[in-house]
Amino acid sequence: MSETATKRIALDRSSREGAPQGTPPAARAKPRRSVSDRLFAIWGILVLLFLFAPIIVILVYSFNTGRLLIAFDGFGIDPFLTILNKPAIQNAVWVSIRSGVLSALFATAIGTLAGVAMARRPGKWVGWFLAVLVLVTVTPEIVDAVSLLPWVVFLGQDLGITIFNDGIFRLVVGNSLFSIAVVSYIVRARLVGISESLEEASADLYAPPLRTFWRITLPLAMPAVLAGGLLSFTLSLDNTIISSFVSVSGTTPWPVYVLSAVRSGLRPEIASVSTLMLIVTLLSLVLVAWVLKRSGDSATEIARTMAGS
Amino acid sequence: MPKLRLPKATLALPAWVWLLAFFAAPVGLIIWYSFGYKPSIFGTHANDILSLDRYAEALSPTFFSTFSNTLWVGVVGTLACLIIGMPVAYWMAVKVPVAKRGLLIAAIMIPFWTNFLVRTIGWQIILAPQGWLSQGLQAVGILDGPLEILYSRSAVLIGVIYNYLPLMILPLFVAFDRVGEPLREASKDLGAGRLQTFLRVTIPLARPGIIAGLLLVYIPLMGDYITATVLGGAKGNMAGQLVAAQFQSAQNWALGSAMAVILILTILLSAAVLGLIIWLATLPFRSHYRLRLGAEA
């Protein structure tokens, strides 16, 4: 083992010394493709297949012409046509999109302000605020759900604040919690990395604070704001647990419709709508990646931003 | 012109107010409910007599088995995610050429952003006794009868591993990527083998990412409700369903609240215990000298 190791180091050294300056690491990693490298690649591809398996199944089953989703009968676009005759499904998707857009706009506005404040007005309060955000992030969704239900019922019916009886508003409240945390993290992370000198220059040139915010701070934070907004939109579209507790009959969002279908019987249209929604989600993700890439982030930084760390 | 000095946190005020009103207040409310009781068939909660009886009820043998089941799925699922995800993250960060990484990250993220519920329904189709997997395994001769895994704890385990694996791979990838090639090369130049480099250089430096991954998987997994509902059936119950059932069907908010509080406490306590165990287990691998990433530049 030691002999081959020495050889490998020697080979690696020679290839590195021979290579011109600035060669990407990929180029010099080529000569040492060992068995373990191949095992890693095989494992990685197997895991990717595992991750894609149910999605491929849903894509295939969205063309199932049978009556039940789970029993594949034949291949056809019938389930996609069925959607047209099902106002309940169309309504559910529409509710999801409306509440998703509203929650995304709201969470992005509030979260951006909080993120800017954390980055530009540091102090002891930031620690407290981050602690609350972490608590929001780590609380299981089911706990948020069961606690929001009695709370909105109390506010809406006992206190008579009628907006809390509105289905869309309830969904926006439920979706907003996690989204606000995500947007705040991302915006803060972006602005902490940028020096405050431009804002100081703007203030020196007699721009009032509000104009500095609009013309300097916000444009600087824009990639993070857009990324955060689109992430909150996809998170809201996906929100099942909180939505299923707070939603009012008549304004059932799509995931809640699917959850009730799990209990009463799944039909192929569910897969077809999911296929269409997957395309929408993918397009918005591509948009996020494109916006981040245009602002010059590398793939790793994009992953870091999206993972919220 | 005299300037109006606003307090530092003014911009964060809307977020403070919103989170206090719709996070802190409702969670506080259910903590209050958990000390009450269910007054009658039609009442959901009452707080005129305060006691810890609901906590005793929630931990009685009927429900306790569900909590221990949840803990089992949580711990085994999180460790499985770590074991499956670590080689993938290492492969992406170390072995794959930089140019292809973006595509792989996107591939890991796509399932992550597909509807959680729909992905889980996909597993319901795959694991069904009459499904393709079952028929395939029977045709090859691995199985004698149909696959009997759906609606069991094993199905829930597969489902949660699947659903939370991307949350493990991403932070691990970022952590391994940060360690960087030069440090590994230096370790090899100083005579360390591959395994030694991995255990003494890569793992200690990637520790924050590993901890982040474990928490990102473990916390939502413990509170999971959907996976168990879709794949678990009667045998694969988890605590999230228990809480939900008290609010939705049994209409016993007092008991449901106590269960929710126990669930949060279980998550926090077990995460602390797990952290302690990992800390103790890695003690022999810890070196006396600590290298801080970013400080060497």
mmCIF file with all atom_site columns, N, CA and C in Angstrom, chain A residues 18-46:
data_model
loop_
_atom_site.group_PDB
_atom_site.id
_atom_site.type_symbol
_atom_site.label_atom_id
_atom_site.label_alt_id
_atom_site.label_comp_id
_atom_site.label_asym_id
_atom_site.label_entity_id
_atom_site.label_seq_id
_atom_site.pdbx_PDB_ins_code
_atom_site.Cartn_x
_atom_site.Cartn_y
_atom_site.Cartn_z
_atom_site.occupancy
_atom_site.B_iso_or_equiv
_atom_site.pdbx_formal_charge
_atom_site.auth_seq_id
_atom_site.auth_comp_id
_atom_site.auth_asym_id
_atom_site.auth_atom_id
_atom_site.pdbx_PDB_model_num
ATOM 1  N N  . GLY A 1 18 ? 4.388   19.742 -13.835 1.00 0.00 ? 18 GLY A N  1
ATOM 2  C CA . GLY A 1 18 ? 4.383   19.834 -15.293 1.00 0.00 ? 18 GLY A CA 1
ATOM 3  C C  . GLY A 1 18 ? 3.272   20.748 -15.804 1.00 0.00 ? 18 GLY A C  1
ATOM 4  N N  . ALA A 1 19 ? 2.175   20.807 -15.047 1.00 0.00 ? 19 ALA A N  1
ATOM 5  C CA . ALA A 1 19 ? 1.032   21.579 -15.529 1.00 0.00 ? 19 ALA A CA 1
ATOM 6  C C  . ALA A 1 19 ? 1.308   23.062 -15.409 1.00 0.00 ? 19 ALA A C  1
ATOM 7  N N  . PRO A 1 20 ? 0.824   23.839 -16.382 1.00 0.00 ? 20 PRO A N  1
ATOM 8  C CA . PRO A 1 20 ? 1.027   25.281 -16.295 1.00 0.00 ? 20 PRO A CA 1
ATOM 9  C C  . PRO A 1 20 ? 0.218   25.861 -15.128 1.00 0.00 ? 20 PRO A C  1
ATOM 10 N N  . GLN A 1 21 ? 0.619   27.048 -14.706 1.00 0.00 ? 21 GLN A N  1
ATOM 11 C CA . GLN A 1 21 ? -0.063  27.714 -13.583 1.00 0.00 ? 21 GLN A CA 1
ATOM 12 C C  . GLN A 1 21 ? -1.534  27.941 -13.911 1.00 0.00 ? 21 GLN A C  1
ATOM 13 N N  . GLY A 1 22 ? -2.381  27.745 -12.905 1.00 0.00 ? 22 GLY A N  1
ATOM 14 C CA . GLY A 1 22 ? -3.785  28.079 -13.082 1.00 0.00 ? 22 GLY A CA 1
ATOM 15 C C  . GLY A 1 22 ? -4.607  26.980 -13.729 1.00 0.00 ? 22 GLY A C  1
ATOM 16 N N  . THR A 1 23 ? -4.030  25.767 -13.888 1.00 0.00 ? 23 THR A N  1
ATOM 17 C CA . THR A 1 23 ? -4.822  24.669 -14.408 1.00 0.00 ? 23 THR A CA 1
ATOM 18 C C  . THR A 1 23 ? -5.865  24.299 -13.359 1.00 0.00 ? 23 THR A C  1
ATOM 19 N N  . PRO A 1 24 ? -7.104  24.117 -13.777 1.00 0.00 ? 24 PRO A N  1
ATOM 20 C CA . PRO A 1 24 ? -8.116  23.737 -12.786 1.00 0.00 ? 24 PRO A CA 1
ATOM 21 C C  . PRO A 1 24 ? -7.775  22.385 -12.162 1.00 0.00 ? 24 PRO A C  1
ATOM 22 N N  . PRO A 1 25 ? -8.158  22.188 -10.873 1.00 0.00 ? 25 PRO A N  1
ATOM 23 C CA . PRO A 1 25 ? -7.803  20.952 -10.179 1.00 0.00 ? 25 PRO A CA 1
ATOM 24 C C  . PRO A 1 25 ? -8.306  19.714 -10.908 1.00 0.00 ? 25 PRO A C  1
ATOM 25 N N  . ALA A 1 26 ? -9.397  19.872 -11.673 1.00 0.00 ? 26 ALA A N  1
ATOM 26 C CA . ALA A 1 26 ? -9.949  18.721 -12.371 1.00 0.00 ? 26 ALA A CA 1
ATOM 27 C C  . ALA A 1 26 ? -8.922  18.120 -13.317 1.00 0.00 ? 26 ALA A C  1
ATOM 28 N N  . ALA A 1 27 ? -8.140  18.986 -13.976 1.00 0.00 ? 27 ALA A N  1
ATOM 29 C CA . ALA A 1 27 ? -7.219  18.521 -14.991 1.00 0.00 ? 27 ALA A CA 1
ATOM 30 C C  . ALA A 1 27 ? -6.131  17.648 -14.387 1.00 0.00 ? 27 ALA A C  1
ATOM 31 N N  . ARG A 1 28 ? -5.660  18.032 -13.195 1.00 0.00 ? 28 ARG A N  1
ATOM 32 C CA . ARG A 1 28 ? -4.577  17.227 -12.653 1.00 0.00 ? 28 ARG A CA 1
ATOM 33 C C  . ARG A 1 28 ? -5.092  16.059 -11.824 1.00 0.00 ? 28 ARG A C  1
ATOM 34 N N  . ALA A 1 29 ? -6.397  16.032 -11.532 1.00 0.00 ? 29 ALA A N  1
ATOM 35 C CA . ALA A 1 29 ? -6.932  14.899 -10.783 1.00 0.00 ? 29 ALA A CA 1
ATOM 36 C C  . ALA A 1 29 ? -7.113  13.698 -11.707 1.00 0.00 ? 29 ALA A C  1
ATOM 37 N N  . LYS A 1 30 ? -7.019  13.932 -13.020 1.00 0.00 ? 30 LYS A N  1
ATOM 38 C CA . LYS A 1 30 ? -7.339  12.873 -13.980 1.00 0.00 ? 30 LYS A CA 1
ATOM 39 C C  . LYS A 1 30 ? -6.513  11.604 -13.859 1.00 0.00 ? 30 LYS A C  1
ATOM 40 N N  . PRO A 1 31 ? -5.183  11.690 -13.754 1.00 0.00 ? 31 PRO A N  1
ATOM 41 C CA . PRO A 1 31 ? -4.399  10.458 -13.808 1.00 0.00 ? 31 PRO A CA 1
ATOM 42 C C  . PRO A 1 31 ? -4.720  9.486  -12.678 1.00 0.00 ? 31 PRO A C  1
ATOM 43 N N  . ARG A 1 32 ? -5.198  9.964  -11.500 1.00 0.00 ? 32 ARG A N  1
ATOM 44 C CA . ARG A 1 32 ? -5.397  9.005  -10.409 1.00 0.00 ? 32 ARG A CA 1
ATOM 45 C C  . ARG A 1 32 ? -6.865  8.640  -10.255 1.00 0.00 ? 32 ARG A C  1
ATOM 46 N N  . ARG A 1 33 ? -7.352  7.850  -11.177 1.00 0.00 ? 33 ARG A N  1
ATOM 47 C CA . ARG A 1 33 ? -8.714  7.332  -11.085 1.00 0.00 ? 33 ARG A CA 1
ATOM 48 C C  . ARG A 1 33 ? -8.646  5.945  -10.506 1.00 0.00 ? 33 ARG A C  1
ATOM 49 N N  . SER A 1 34 ? -8.755  5.824  -9.198  1.00 0.00 ? 34 SER A N  1
ATOM 50 C CA . SER A 1 34 ? -8.554  4.528  -8.564  1.00 0.00 ? 34 SER A CA 1
ATOM 51 C C  . SER A 1 34 ? -9.883  3.796  -8.417  1.00 0.00 ? 34 SER A C  1
ATOM 52 N N  . VAL A 1 35 ? -9.806  2.599  -7.848  1.00 0.00 ? 35 VAL A N  1
ATOM 53 C CA . VAL A 1 35 ? -11.008 1.810  -7.592  1.00 0.00 ? 35 VAL A CA 1
ATOM 54 C C  . VAL A 1 35 ? -11.934 2.570  -6.649  1.00 0.00 ? 35 VAL A C  1
ATOM 55 N N  . SER A 1 36 ? -11.347 3.197  -5.632  1.00 0.00 ? 36 SER A N  1
ATOM 56 C CA . SER A 1 36 ? -12.199 3.885  -4.653  1.00 0.00 ? 36 SER A CA 1
ATOM 57 C C  . SER A 1 36 ? -12.925 5.059  -5.313  1.00 0.00 ? 36 SER A C  1
ATOM 58 N N  . ASP A 1 37 ? -12.247 5.739  -6.245  1.00 0.00 ? 37 ASP A N  1
ATOM 59 C CA . ASP A 1 37 ? -12.923 6.825  -6.956  1.00 0.00 ? 37 ASP A CA 1
ATOM 60 C C  . ASP A 1 37 ? -14.146 6.303  -7.679  1.00 0.00 ? 37 ASP A C  1
ATOM 61 N N  . ARG A 1 38 ? -13.975 5.139  -8.326  1.00 0.00 ? 38 ARG A N  1
ATOM 62 C CA . ARG A 1 38 ? -15.100 4.556  -9.060  1.00 0.00 ? 38 ARG A CA 1
ATOM 63 C C  . ARG A 1 38 ? -16.215 4.155  -8.118  1.00 0.00 ? 38 ARG A C  1
ATOM 64 N N  . LEU A 1 39 ? -15.842 3.581  -6.953  1.00 0.00 ? 39 LEU A N  1
ATOM 65 C CA . LEU A 1 39 ? -16.870 3.186  -5.974  1.00 0.00 ? 39 LEU A CA 1
ATOM 66 C C  . LEU A 1 39 ? -17.666 4.408  -5.527  1.00 0.00 ? 39 LEU A C  1
ATOM 67 N N  . PHE A 1 40 ? -16.943 5.514  -5.285  1.00 0.00 ? 40 PHE A N  1
ATOM 68 C CA . PHE A 1 40 ? -17.632 6.748  -4.895  1.00 0.00 ? 40 PHE A CA 1
ATOM 69 C C  . PHE A 1 40 ? -18.630 7.165  -5.969  1.00 0.00 ? 40 PHE A C  1
ATOM 70 N N  . ALA A 1 41 ? -18.178 7.124  -7.231  1.00 0.00 ? 41 ALA A N  1
ATOM 71 C CA . ALA A 1 41 ? -19.048 7.547  -8.335  1.00 0.00 ? 41 ALA A CA 1
ATOM 72 C C  . ALA A 1 41 ? -20.274 6.651  -8.430  1.00 0.00 ? 41 ALA A C  1
ATOM 73 N N  . ILE A 1 42 ? -20.063 5.329  -8.275  1.00 0.00 ? 42 ILE A N  1
ATOM 74 C CA . ILE A 1 42 ? -21.196 4.392  -8.366  1.00 0.00 ? 42 ILE A CA 1
ATOM 75 C C  . ILE A 1 42 ? -22.186 4.674  -7.241  1.00 0.00 ? 42 ILE A C  1
ATOM 76 N N  . TRP A 1 43 ? -21.668 4.855  -6.039  1.00 0.00 ? 43 TRP A N  1
ATOM 77 C CA . TRP A 1 43 ? -22.535 5.143  -4.896  1.00 0.00 ? 43 TRP A CA 1
ATOM 78 C C  . TRP A 1 43 ? -23.320 6.430  -5.122  1.00 0.00 ? 43 TRP A C  1
ATOM 79 N N  . GLY A 1 44 ? -22.610 7.466  -5.610  1.00 0.00 ? 44 GLY A N  1
ATOM 80 C CA . GLY A 1 44 ? -23.268 8.746  -5.861  1.00 0.00 ? 44 GLY A CA 1
ATOM 81 C C  . GLY A 1 44 ? -24.395 8.611  -6.860  1.00 0.00 ? 44 GLY A C  1
ATOM 82 N N  . ILE A 1 45 ? -24.145 7.863  -7.921  1.00 0.00 ? 45 ILE A N  1
ATOM 83 C CA . ILE A 1 45 ? -25.181 7.719  -8.957  1.00 0.00 ? 45 ILE A CA 1
ATOM 84 C C  . ILE A 1 45 ? -26.352 6.888  -8.430  1.00 0.00 ? 45 ILE A C  1
ATOM 85 N N  . LEU A 1 46 ? -26.048 5.856  -7.632  1.00 0.00 ? 46 LEU A N  1
ATOM 86 C CA . LEU A 1 46 ? -27.124 5.059  -7.024  1.00 0.00 ? 46 LEU A CA 1
ATOM 87 C C  . LEU A 1 46 ? -28.013 5.935  -6.146  1.00 0.00 ? 46 LEU A C  1
#
